Structures are given as C-alpha cells and as structure tokens.
XYZ file of C-alpha atoms in Angstrom:
207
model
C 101.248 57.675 123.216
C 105.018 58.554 122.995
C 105.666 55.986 120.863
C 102.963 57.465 118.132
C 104.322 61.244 118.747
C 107.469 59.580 117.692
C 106.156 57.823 114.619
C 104.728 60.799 113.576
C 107.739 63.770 114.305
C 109.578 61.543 112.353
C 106.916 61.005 109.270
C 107.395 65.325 109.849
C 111.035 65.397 109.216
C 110.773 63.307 106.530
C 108.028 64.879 105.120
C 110.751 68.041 105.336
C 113.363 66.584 103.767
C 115.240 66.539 107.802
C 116.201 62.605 107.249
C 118.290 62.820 110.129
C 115.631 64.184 112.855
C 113.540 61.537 110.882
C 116.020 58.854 111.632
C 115.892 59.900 115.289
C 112.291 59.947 115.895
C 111.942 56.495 114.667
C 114.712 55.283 116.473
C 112.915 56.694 120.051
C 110.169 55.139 118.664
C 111.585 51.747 117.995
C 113.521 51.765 121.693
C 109.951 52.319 123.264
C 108.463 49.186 120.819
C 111.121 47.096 119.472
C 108.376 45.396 117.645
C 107.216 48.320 115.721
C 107.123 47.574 112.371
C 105.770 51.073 110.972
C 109.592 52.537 112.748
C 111.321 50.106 111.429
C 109.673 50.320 108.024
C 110.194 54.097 107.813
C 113.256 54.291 109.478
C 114.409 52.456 106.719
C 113.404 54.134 103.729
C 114.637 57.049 105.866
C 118.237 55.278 106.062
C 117.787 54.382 102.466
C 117.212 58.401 101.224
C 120.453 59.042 102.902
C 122.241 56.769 100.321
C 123.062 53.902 104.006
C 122.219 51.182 102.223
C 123.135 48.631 104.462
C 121.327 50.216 107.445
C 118.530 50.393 105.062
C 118.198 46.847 104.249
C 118.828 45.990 107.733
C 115.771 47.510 108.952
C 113.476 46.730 105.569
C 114.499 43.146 106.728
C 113.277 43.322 110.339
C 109.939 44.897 109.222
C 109.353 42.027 107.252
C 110.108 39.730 109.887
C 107.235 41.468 111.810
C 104.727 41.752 108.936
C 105.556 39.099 106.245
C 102.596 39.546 104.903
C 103.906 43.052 103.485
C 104.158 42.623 99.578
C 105.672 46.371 99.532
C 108.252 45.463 102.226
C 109.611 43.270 100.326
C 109.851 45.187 96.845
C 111.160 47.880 99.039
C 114.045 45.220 100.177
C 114.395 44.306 96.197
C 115.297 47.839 95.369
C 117.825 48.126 97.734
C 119.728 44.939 97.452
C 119.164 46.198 93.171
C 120.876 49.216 94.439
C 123.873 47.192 96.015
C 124.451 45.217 93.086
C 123.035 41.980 95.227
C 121.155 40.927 91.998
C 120.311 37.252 92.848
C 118.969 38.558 96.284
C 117.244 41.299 95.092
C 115.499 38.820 92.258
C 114.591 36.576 95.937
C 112.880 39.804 97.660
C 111.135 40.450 93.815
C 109.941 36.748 94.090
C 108.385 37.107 97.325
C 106.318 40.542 96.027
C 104.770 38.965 93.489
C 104.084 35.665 95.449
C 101.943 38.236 97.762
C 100.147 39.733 94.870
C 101.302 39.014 91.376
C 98.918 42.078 90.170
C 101.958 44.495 90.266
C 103.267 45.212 86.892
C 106.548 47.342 88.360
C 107.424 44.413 90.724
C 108.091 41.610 87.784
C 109.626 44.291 85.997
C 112.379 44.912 88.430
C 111.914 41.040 89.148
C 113.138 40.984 85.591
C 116.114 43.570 85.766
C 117.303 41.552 88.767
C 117.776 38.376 86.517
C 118.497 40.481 83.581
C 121.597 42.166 85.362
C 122.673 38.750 87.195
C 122.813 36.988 83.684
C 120.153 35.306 83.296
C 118.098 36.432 80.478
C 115.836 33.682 79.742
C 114.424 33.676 83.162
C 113.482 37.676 83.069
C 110.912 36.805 79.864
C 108.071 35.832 81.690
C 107.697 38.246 84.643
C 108.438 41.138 81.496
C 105.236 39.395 79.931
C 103.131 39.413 82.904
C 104.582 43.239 83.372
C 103.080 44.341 79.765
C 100.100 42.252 80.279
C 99.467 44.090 83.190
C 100.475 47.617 82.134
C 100.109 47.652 78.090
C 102.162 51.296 78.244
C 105.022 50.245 79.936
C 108.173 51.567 77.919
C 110.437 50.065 79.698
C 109.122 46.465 80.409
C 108.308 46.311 76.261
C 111.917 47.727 75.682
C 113.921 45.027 78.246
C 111.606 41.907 76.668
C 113.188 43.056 73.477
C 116.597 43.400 74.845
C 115.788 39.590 76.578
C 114.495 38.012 73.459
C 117.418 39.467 71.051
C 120.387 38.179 73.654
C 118.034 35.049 73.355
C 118.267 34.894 69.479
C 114.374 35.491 69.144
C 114.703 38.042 66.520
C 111.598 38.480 65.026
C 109.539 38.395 68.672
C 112.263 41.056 69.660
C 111.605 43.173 67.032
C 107.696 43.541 67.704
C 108.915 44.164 71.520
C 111.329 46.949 70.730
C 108.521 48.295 68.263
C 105.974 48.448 71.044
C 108.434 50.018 72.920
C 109.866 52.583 70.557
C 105.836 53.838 69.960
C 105.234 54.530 73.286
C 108.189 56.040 74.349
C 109.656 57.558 70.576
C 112.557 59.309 72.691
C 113.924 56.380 73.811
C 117.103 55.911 72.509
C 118.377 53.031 73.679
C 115.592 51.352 71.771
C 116.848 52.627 69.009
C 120.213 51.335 69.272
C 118.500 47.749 70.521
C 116.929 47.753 67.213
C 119.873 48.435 65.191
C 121.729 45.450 67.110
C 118.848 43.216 65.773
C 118.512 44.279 62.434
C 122.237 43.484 61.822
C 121.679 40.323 62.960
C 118.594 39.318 61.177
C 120.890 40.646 57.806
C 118.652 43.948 57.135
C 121.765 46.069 57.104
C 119.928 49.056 55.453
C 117.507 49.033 58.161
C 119.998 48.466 61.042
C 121.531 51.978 59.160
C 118.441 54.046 59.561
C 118.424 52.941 63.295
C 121.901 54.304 63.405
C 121.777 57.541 60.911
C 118.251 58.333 63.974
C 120.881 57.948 66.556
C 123.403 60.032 65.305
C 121.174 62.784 64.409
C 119.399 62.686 68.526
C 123.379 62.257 69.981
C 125.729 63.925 67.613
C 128.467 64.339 70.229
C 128.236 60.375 70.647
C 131.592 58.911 69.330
C-alpha cells in the first residue's frame, strides 16, 4: 500500500510540474520494491524532464530489464541516447521498438534520424518508407526520405519526397532549401532559383 501512495504522489508532482518531489516519491517507492518497474519507468522520464540524462537512461534501462516486453520503454531509451548524441545506440533501442510492434510510424522515423545523424543514410530509407506508409501526412518522415535519397544521388525519387513533403507542411523551409540543393544538381538552375528567391522572401535576415 505504501509503495502505490508512492507511485502515485509522485505521478502528482509530476503531474504539477514538482519533478523533484516526483523524483522522490518514486525513489521511496523503488526502495520499498526494487523491482518496480512503473518507479523506475517514471522516475525516469522524471530524471529525463530535468535535462539528467544519464540518470534518465539509467533507469529507462532497468525498466526494461524488468519488462522487455515494453516497446515504449525502449523508444523512450532511443530518445534519450538521440538526446546524448549516442546515435548508433539510440538506432539499437529504435530497433528493438519496432521489433515489438513495427506499427509505429514515429519509432522508424527516429529509427531513421538515428542512422541519418550517425552517417548512414542508405540504411534510414526503409524505416522512412515504412514511416509514410504508415502515416501518409507525416512532414517530416516525407521531408528526411528526400534529404536520404538526394545525399544518395536518387534525384528524381527525392524530388517526389520533398514534394510530398513541401504540400503537407508548405511552411517548411528547410524543404525548400532541400529542393534547391537537388535542382542544382539535376542541372534545373532556374528552378533551384525559385527555391531560393521563396527562401529569401520567408528569411530575409538570412545571410
């Protein structure tokens, strides 16, 4: 009984924004039931609000230890590691999401920024594909498969990417600017112009 008071005073705090009498509670709760994987769990994302990062991932890692059946455990464990800069890691905890349920079109995405941001381009294509298969509207997925496929030298499939991209989310600039890069390189110079003249005229105090 003490052990769920604790578990829920601190899903209180946190609820008001008090992440260290949040951080408390769970840690009374976890010293009553080491094996608690709901304190652990929230004690992390508690840790993890407070910008301690390594304290975070610490306890996102025992949860998962105690329920690795968790797919969100382990995307939580992605984001932080993404946050760190651990981008091969983070790509690991990404891999592990999806292997519990591939149905989660923000988890290859960020599977795909992992790999993206560790180098590795041509292995962030498919989980992007599976991410717009899965969710048709999402900007950002259709925007870093372009960004993939041009670094890739697949012009003309990064075009129709960036496209997709630029019509769902017209405000976007850096799909602009993607654009541009890939006009110049397919030779349409008077296209990759218009990209820029668009640019200018939404960032005029951009050198």
């Amino acid at each position: 009984r003490e052990h769920a008071r604790l578990v829920a005073a601190g899903d209180e705090a946190l609820a008001a924004a008090d992440l260290g009498g949040a951080i408390e509670a769970y840690t009374g709760a976890i010293t009553l039931n080491p094996d608690s994987t709901a304190a652990h769990l929230k004690r992390g994302l508690a840790y993890r609000q407070r910008r301690e990062l390594d304290a975070a991932l610490r306890d996102l890692r025992l949860a998962s230890e105690l329920d690795p059946t968790s797919p969100r455990i382990f995307e939580w464990q992605g984001d932080v590691l993404l946050e760190l800069g651990r981008y091969a890691r983070a790509a690991e905890r990404f891999e592990r999401s999806v292997a519990l349920d591939d149905r989660q079109p923000d988890v290859h995405y960020k599977l795909a920024v992992a790999r993206y941001r560790e180098g590795r381009a041509g292995t962030a294509v498919d989980p992007l594909q599976r991410a717009v298969a899965l969710a048709p509207g999402h900007a950002q997925a259709h925007y870093l498969l372009g960004v993939c496929l041009r670094d890739l030298g697949r012009l003309d499939e990064a075009v129709s990417a960036l496209d997709a991209a630029a019509r769902l989310a017209p405000g976007l600039v850096a799909v602009r600017e993607a654009r541009a890069d890939v006009f110049e390189a397919r030779g349409q110079t008077a296209r990759a112009v218009d990209e820029l003249n668009a640019l200018a005229a939404l960032e005029p105090d951009r050198p």
